[in-house]
Coordinates of C-alpha atoms in Angstrom, one line a residue:
Chain A
M1 CA -36.3 -85.1 39.8
P2 CA -32.6 -83.7 40.2
I3 CA -30.1 -83.2 37.1
A4 CA -28.8 -86.9 36.8
L5 CA -25.7 -85.5 35.2
Y6 CA -23.5 -82.6 34.6
R7 CA -21.6 -83.8 32.1
I8 CA -18.1 -82.7 30.1
D9 CA -18.0 -84.0 26.6
D10 CA -15.9 -82.5 23.4
R11 CA -18.7 -84.3 21.0
L12 CA -21.4 -82.8 22.9
I13 CA -24.9 -85.0 21.4
H14 CA -23.7 -88.3 20.3
G15 CA -24.3 -92.0 20.8
Q16 CA -22.5 -92.4 24.1
V17 CA -24.7 -89.5 25.7
V18 CA -28.0 -90.6 24.0
V19 CA -28.0 -94.7 23.9
G20 CA -25.3 -95.1 26.4
W21 CA -26.3 -92.4 29.1
G22 CA -29.8 -91.9 27.9
Q23 CA -31.1 -95.3 28.2
P24 CA -30.4 -96.6 31.9
L25 CA -31.4 -93.1 32.8
E26 CA -34.5 -92.9 31.4
L27 CA -33.6 -89.2 30.1
G28 CA -36.3 -86.9 29.5
F29 CA -34.4 -83.8 28.3
I30 CA -30.4 -82.7 27.7
V31 CA -29.4 -79.3 28.6
L32 CA -26.8 -78.4 25.8
V33 CA -24.7 -75.6 27.1
D34 CA -22.9 -73.7 24.9
D35 CA -22.6 -70.1 23.8
E36 CA -21.8 -70.4 19.9
V37 CA -24.3 -73.5 20.0
A38 CA -27.1 -71.6 21.6
S39 CA -26.9 -68.7 18.7
S40 CA -26.8 -70.9 15.9
E41 CA -30.1 -72.5 14.6
W42 CA -28.3 -74.8 12.2
E43 CA -26.0 -76.0 15.2
Q44 CA -29.1 -76.8 17.2
E45 CA -31.4 -78.2 14.6
L46 CA -27.7 -80.6 13.8
Y47 CA -28.0 -81.7 17.3
R48 CA -31.8 -81.9 17.9
M49 CA -32.0 -84.5 14.9
G50 CA -29.5 -86.5 16.6
V51 CA -31.6 -87.5 19.5
P52 CA -35.1 -89.6 19.9
P53 CA -38.3 -87.9 19.7
E54 CA -38.8 -88.6 23.4
M55 CA -36.2 -86.7 24.4
A56 CA -36.2 -83.2 25.0
V57 CA -33.3 -80.8 23.9
Y58 CA -32.7 -77.3 25.3
F59 CA -30.0 -75.1 24.2
H60 CA -28.6 -72.3 26.5
T61 CA -26.0 -70.3 27.0
V62 CA -23.6 -70.1 30.3
G63 CA -26.0 -67.4 32.0
D64 CA -28.9 -68.4 30.8
A65 CA -28.6 -72.2 31.9
A66 CA -27.7 -71.3 35.2
N67 CA -30.6 -69.3 35.9
Q68 CA -32.7 -72.1 34.7
L69 CA -31.0 -75.0 36.8
A70 CA -33.8 -75.0 39.7
E71 CA -36.3 -75.2 36.8
F72 CA -34.7 -78.0 35.2
E73 CA -34.3 -79.8 38.7
R74 CA -37.9 -79.9 39.2
N75 CA -38.6 -81.4 36.2
P76 CA -40.8 -84.7 36.7
K77 CA -38.0 -86.8 34.3
P78 CA -34.2 -87.0 34.8
G79 CA -32.2 -84.7 32.7
I80 CA -28.1 -84.4 31.7
V81 CA -26.5 -80.8 31.3
L82 CA -23.9 -81.1 29.0
V83 CA -21.1 -79.1 27.8
G84 CA -18.0 -79.0 25.7
D85 CA -15.5 -78.3 27.7
I86 CA -13.8 -77.4 31.0
G87 CA -13.8 -74.0 30.6
T88 CA -17.6 -73.9 30.1
M89 CA -18.2 -76.1 33.1
Q90 CA -16.0 -73.7 35.4
R91 CA -18.0 -71.0 34.1
L92 CA -21.5 -72.8 34.8
V93 CA -20.5 -74.0 38.4
T94 CA -19.6 -70.2 39.1
A95 CA -22.5 -69.0 37.7
S96 CA -24.8 -71.4 39.3
A97 CA -23.9 -70.7 42.9
G98 CA -23.4 -74.0 43.9
Q99 CA -25.7 -76.1 42.5
V100 CA -23.7 -78.1 40.3
R101 CA -22.6 -80.6 43.1
T102 CA -21.2 -83.0 40.5
V103 CA -19.1 -83.1 37.5
N104 CA -18.5 -86.1 35.2
V105 CA -15.4 -85.7 32.6
G106 CA -16.8 -88.1 29.8
G107 CA -14.6 -87.0 26.8
V108 CA -11.6 -84.7 26.5
H109 CA -10.0 -86.3 23.6
H110 CA -6.4 -85.7 22.2
S111 CA -5.5 -82.1 20.8
P112 CA -1.9 -80.3 20.9
G113 CA -0.8 -79.6 24.2
R114 CA -3.1 -81.7 26.5
V115 CA -1.9 -85.0 28.4
G116 CA -3.6 -88.1 28.0
R117 CA -4.8 -89.1 31.5
L118 CA -7.3 -92.0 30.7
R119 CA -8.0 -93.6 27.1
Y120 CA -10.9 -90.8 26.8
V121 CA -9.4 -88.1 28.7
F122 CA -6.6 -85.7 27.6
L123 CA -5.7 -82.4 29.5
T124 CA -3.7 -79.3 29.5
P125 CA -2.1 -78.0 32.6
A126 CA -5.1 -74.9 32.6
E127 CA -7.7 -77.5 32.3
E128 CA -6.2 -79.7 35.0
E129 CA -6.0 -76.8 37.3
G130 CA -10.1 -76.1 35.9
L131 CA -10.6 -79.3 37.6
K132 CA -8.9 -78.9 41.0
E133 CA -10.6 -75.2 41.2
M134 CA -14.1 -77.0 40.7
A135 CA -13.1 -79.6 43.2
A136 CA -12.0 -76.5 45.5
H137 CA -15.0 -75.1 45.7
G138 CA -17.0 -78.9 46.9
V139 CA -18.1 -80.1 43.4
D140 CA -17.4 -84.2 43.2
V141 CA -15.4 -84.5 39.8
T142 CA -15.1 -87.9 38.4
A143 CA -14.1 -89.1 35.1
Q144 CA -16.5 -91.7 33.1
D145 CA -17.0 -92.0 30.1
V146 CA -20.2 -94.8 30.0
P147 CA -22.6 -96.0 33.0
S148 CA -20.8 -99.3 33.3
A149 CA -17.5 -98.0 33.9
R150 CA -15.7 -97.5 37.4
P151 CA -15.7 -93.5 38.2
V152 CA -12.5 -92.2 38.4
P153 CA -12.2 -89.6 41.3
L154 CA -10.2 -86.6 40.4
A155 CA -6.9 -87.4 42.3
E156 CA -6.5 -90.5 40.6
L157 CA -7.0 -88.9 37.0
L158 CA -4.2 -86.6 37.4
Q159 CA -2.0 -89.3 38.1
S160 CA -3.1 -91.1 35.5
S161 CA -2.0 -92.2 32.2
P162 CA -3.5 -94.1 29.6
G163 CA -1.1 -96.9 29.2
A164 CA -0.9 -97.4 32.9
Chain B
M1 CA -8.0 -111.7 -18.9
S2 CA -5.9 -109.9 -16.7
D3 CA -2.6 -108.8 -17.7
G4 CA -0.8 -109.9 -14.6
V5 CA -1.4 -106.2 -13.0
E6 CA -3.5 -106.4 -10.0
Q7 CA -6.0 -103.4 -10.6
E8 CA -6.8 -101.1 -7.6
T9 CA -10.6 -101.2 -6.7
P10 CA -11.8 -98.0 -6.8
V11 CA -13.3 -96.7 -3.2
R12 CA -16.9 -95.9 -3.4
A13 CA -17.6 -95.5 -0.1
I14 CA -16.6 -94.3 3.7
V15 CA -18.1 -96.4 6.2
A16 CA -17.6 -95.1 9.8
G17 CA -18.4 -96.1 13.3
H18 CA -17.9 -96.6 16.9
G19 CA -15.3 -99.0 17.7
T20 CA -14.5 -101.5 15.0
F21 CA -17.6 -101.4 13.5
A22 CA -16.7 -100.0 10.2
S23 CA -13.6 -102.9 9.5
G24 CA -15.9 -105.5 11.0
I25 CA -18.9 -104.8 8.6
I26 CA -16.1 -104.2 5.5
S27 CA -14.8 -107.8 6.7
A28 CA -18.1 -109.2 6.8
V29 CA -18.8 -107.9 3.1
D30 CA -15.7 -109.2 1.4
Q31 CA -15.9 -112.3 3.1
I32 CA -19.5 -112.5 1.2
T33 CA -18.6 -110.8 -2.1
G34 CA -14.9 -110.0 -2.2
R35 CA -15.8 -106.6 -2.7
G36 CA -14.7 -105.3 0.6
G37 CA -12.0 -102.9 -1.3
Q38 CA -14.6 -100.7 -2.4
F39 CA -14.8 -99.2 1.3
V40 CA -12.4 -97.4 3.9
A41 CA -13.4 -97.7 7.5
F42 CA -13.0 -95.4 10.1
S43 CA -13.3 -95.7 13.5
N44 CA -14.3 -92.8 16.1
T45 CA -12.6 -94.3 19.4
G46 CA -10.2 -91.5 21.1
L47 CA -11.2 -89.2 18.8
G48 CA -12.8 -85.3 19.3
L49 CA -15.5 -83.8 17.2
D50 CA -12.8 -81.9 15.0
D51 CA -10.4 -84.5 14.4
I52 CA -13.5 -87.1 13.2
Q53 CA -14.6 -84.2 10.8
G54 CA -11.1 -83.2 9.8
T55 CA -10.1 -87.1 9.2
L56 CA -13.1 -88.1 7.6
A57 CA -12.5 -84.8 4.8
A58 CA -9.0 -86.2 4.6
A59 CA -10.6 -89.5 3.7
L60 CA -13.3 -88.2 1.3
D61 CA -11.3 -85.8 -0.5
A62 CA -7.9 -88.7 -1.1
S63 CA -10.9 -91.8 -2.2
H64 CA -12.8 -89.4 -4.3
A65 CA -15.7 -91.3 -2.6
R66 CA -19.5 -89.6 -2.9
V67 CA -20.9 -92.1 0.0
I68 CA -20.5 -91.7 3.8
F69 CA -22.0 -94.9 5.9
T70 CA -22.4 -94.4 9.7
D71 CA -23.7 -96.6 12.3
L72 CA -25.8 -94.3 14.5
P73 CA -27.8 -91.4 13.8
A74 CA -27.0 -89.8 16.5
G75 CA -23.2 -90.7 16.6
S76 CA -20.0 -88.6 16.4
C77 CA -19.1 -89.7 13.0
T78 CA -22.6 -88.6 12.1
M79 CA -22.5 -85.1 13.7
A80 CA -19.0 -84.6 11.9
V81 CA -20.2 -85.5 8.2
R82 CA -23.4 -83.4 8.7
R83 CA -21.2 -80.4 9.0
M84 CA -19.0 -81.6 6.4
I85 CA -21.0 -82.3 3.7
R86 CA -22.9 -78.6 4.1
D87 CA -20.0 -77.4 1.6
R88 CA -19.6 -80.4 -0.3
P89 CA -22.9 -81.0 -2.3
G90 CA -23.5 -84.6 -3.4
V91 CA -22.3 -86.1 -0.8
L92 CA -24.3 -88.5 0.8
L93 CA -24.9 -89.6 4.4
V94 CA -26.4 -92.8 5.1
T95 CA -27.0 -93.5 8.6
G96 CA -28.3 -96.5 11.0
I97 CA -26.7 -99.1 8.0
N98 CA -26.8 -102.9 8.7
L99 CA -25.0 -105.6 6.5
S100 CA -27.9 -106.5 4.0
L101 CA -27.5 -102.4 3.3
L102 CA -23.7 -102.2 2.9
L103 CA -23.9 -106.1 0.8
D104 CA -26.8 -104.7 -1.6
F105 CA -24.3 -101.5 -2.5
A106 CA -21.2 -103.3 -2.8
M107 CA -23.3 -105.6 -5.3
Q108 CA -24.3 -102.7 -7.6
D109 CA -22.5 -101.1 -10.6
D110 CA -24.5 -98.2 -10.6
A111 CA -22.7 -95.3 -11.2
D112 CA -25.1 -92.9 -9.7
P113 CA -24.4 -92.8 -5.9
A114 CA -27.9 -91.5 -5.7
H115 CA -29.7 -94.6 -7.4
A116 CA -27.1 -96.9 -5.5
V117 CA -28.1 -95.8 -2.4
Q118 CA -31.6 -95.9 -2.5
A119 CA -31.6 -99.1 -3.5
A120 CA -29.6 -100.2 -1.2
L121 CA -31.6 -98.6 1.9
D122 CA -34.7 -100.3 0.5
R123 CA -33.3 -103.6 1.0
G124 CA -31.7 -102.8 4.1
R125 CA -35.1 -101.7 5.5
A126 CA -36.6 -104.4 4.3
S127 CA -34.1 -107.3 5.6
M128 CA -35.1 -106.2 9.2
V129 CA -37.8 -108.6 10.0
V130 CA -39.2 -110.4 13.3
H131 CA -39.8 -114.2 13.0
G132 CA -41.7 -116.0 15.7
A133 CA -44.0 -113.6 16.6

């Protein structure tokens, strides 16, 4: 079963991921890719307690995750690969050498320097370039917060503003 | 006897959750008991984890509340509060709340938040019943 979703979400594991995507996709596992969380037992425990017992959670650095993507793809149940920012996904795309073919921008919230593109996506110029770079490498980048929403193609995302 | 000066209700707890969950459930408590003023509502809509944590910490400091109620055990509010209360001994987090639980808490005058929370938790759990099975 392939990885069902490669998602960028600055809240990492939360209700939208566990319930919103987890139930319709019948997720068996989440791979949380974050160098900082991968080195913190306390952070891992925090996120582990946020998922139901039937769902496994694996914590990896970018390098470790890239090395194990093929193994995750062979898992009989679908899973999500989750990162907290665009830079981390860029590193994963590069390190995995073509294994990441789609990227879901699920939640990049407001912070200084970011421009609003959708209600749940705010981007700096560097982050926009990061998304374009992934697309240039053949990755299909779309924004979509929940399964019932329409996936917004990258070109449209970069032209959008939340009030439009 | 009122002296004509309106007394401000002390805030006892913050309610945090998705969308308008918090304001909605507080509104229901207020409609039933008139005691909605004990709660401050917080929504995670449009906020990242750092903003949620910062705003909730500021609300906790400003209100001196000792209890935070959240909607989902895995919600971003819950995650933010769990991080925040590492350095705040005595602050209690209750997740997965319902209206019965919040009503019970609102109607208690127990000054000890731990006692009040435990009693409310019992009431909230007991309120979930299947009929017709």
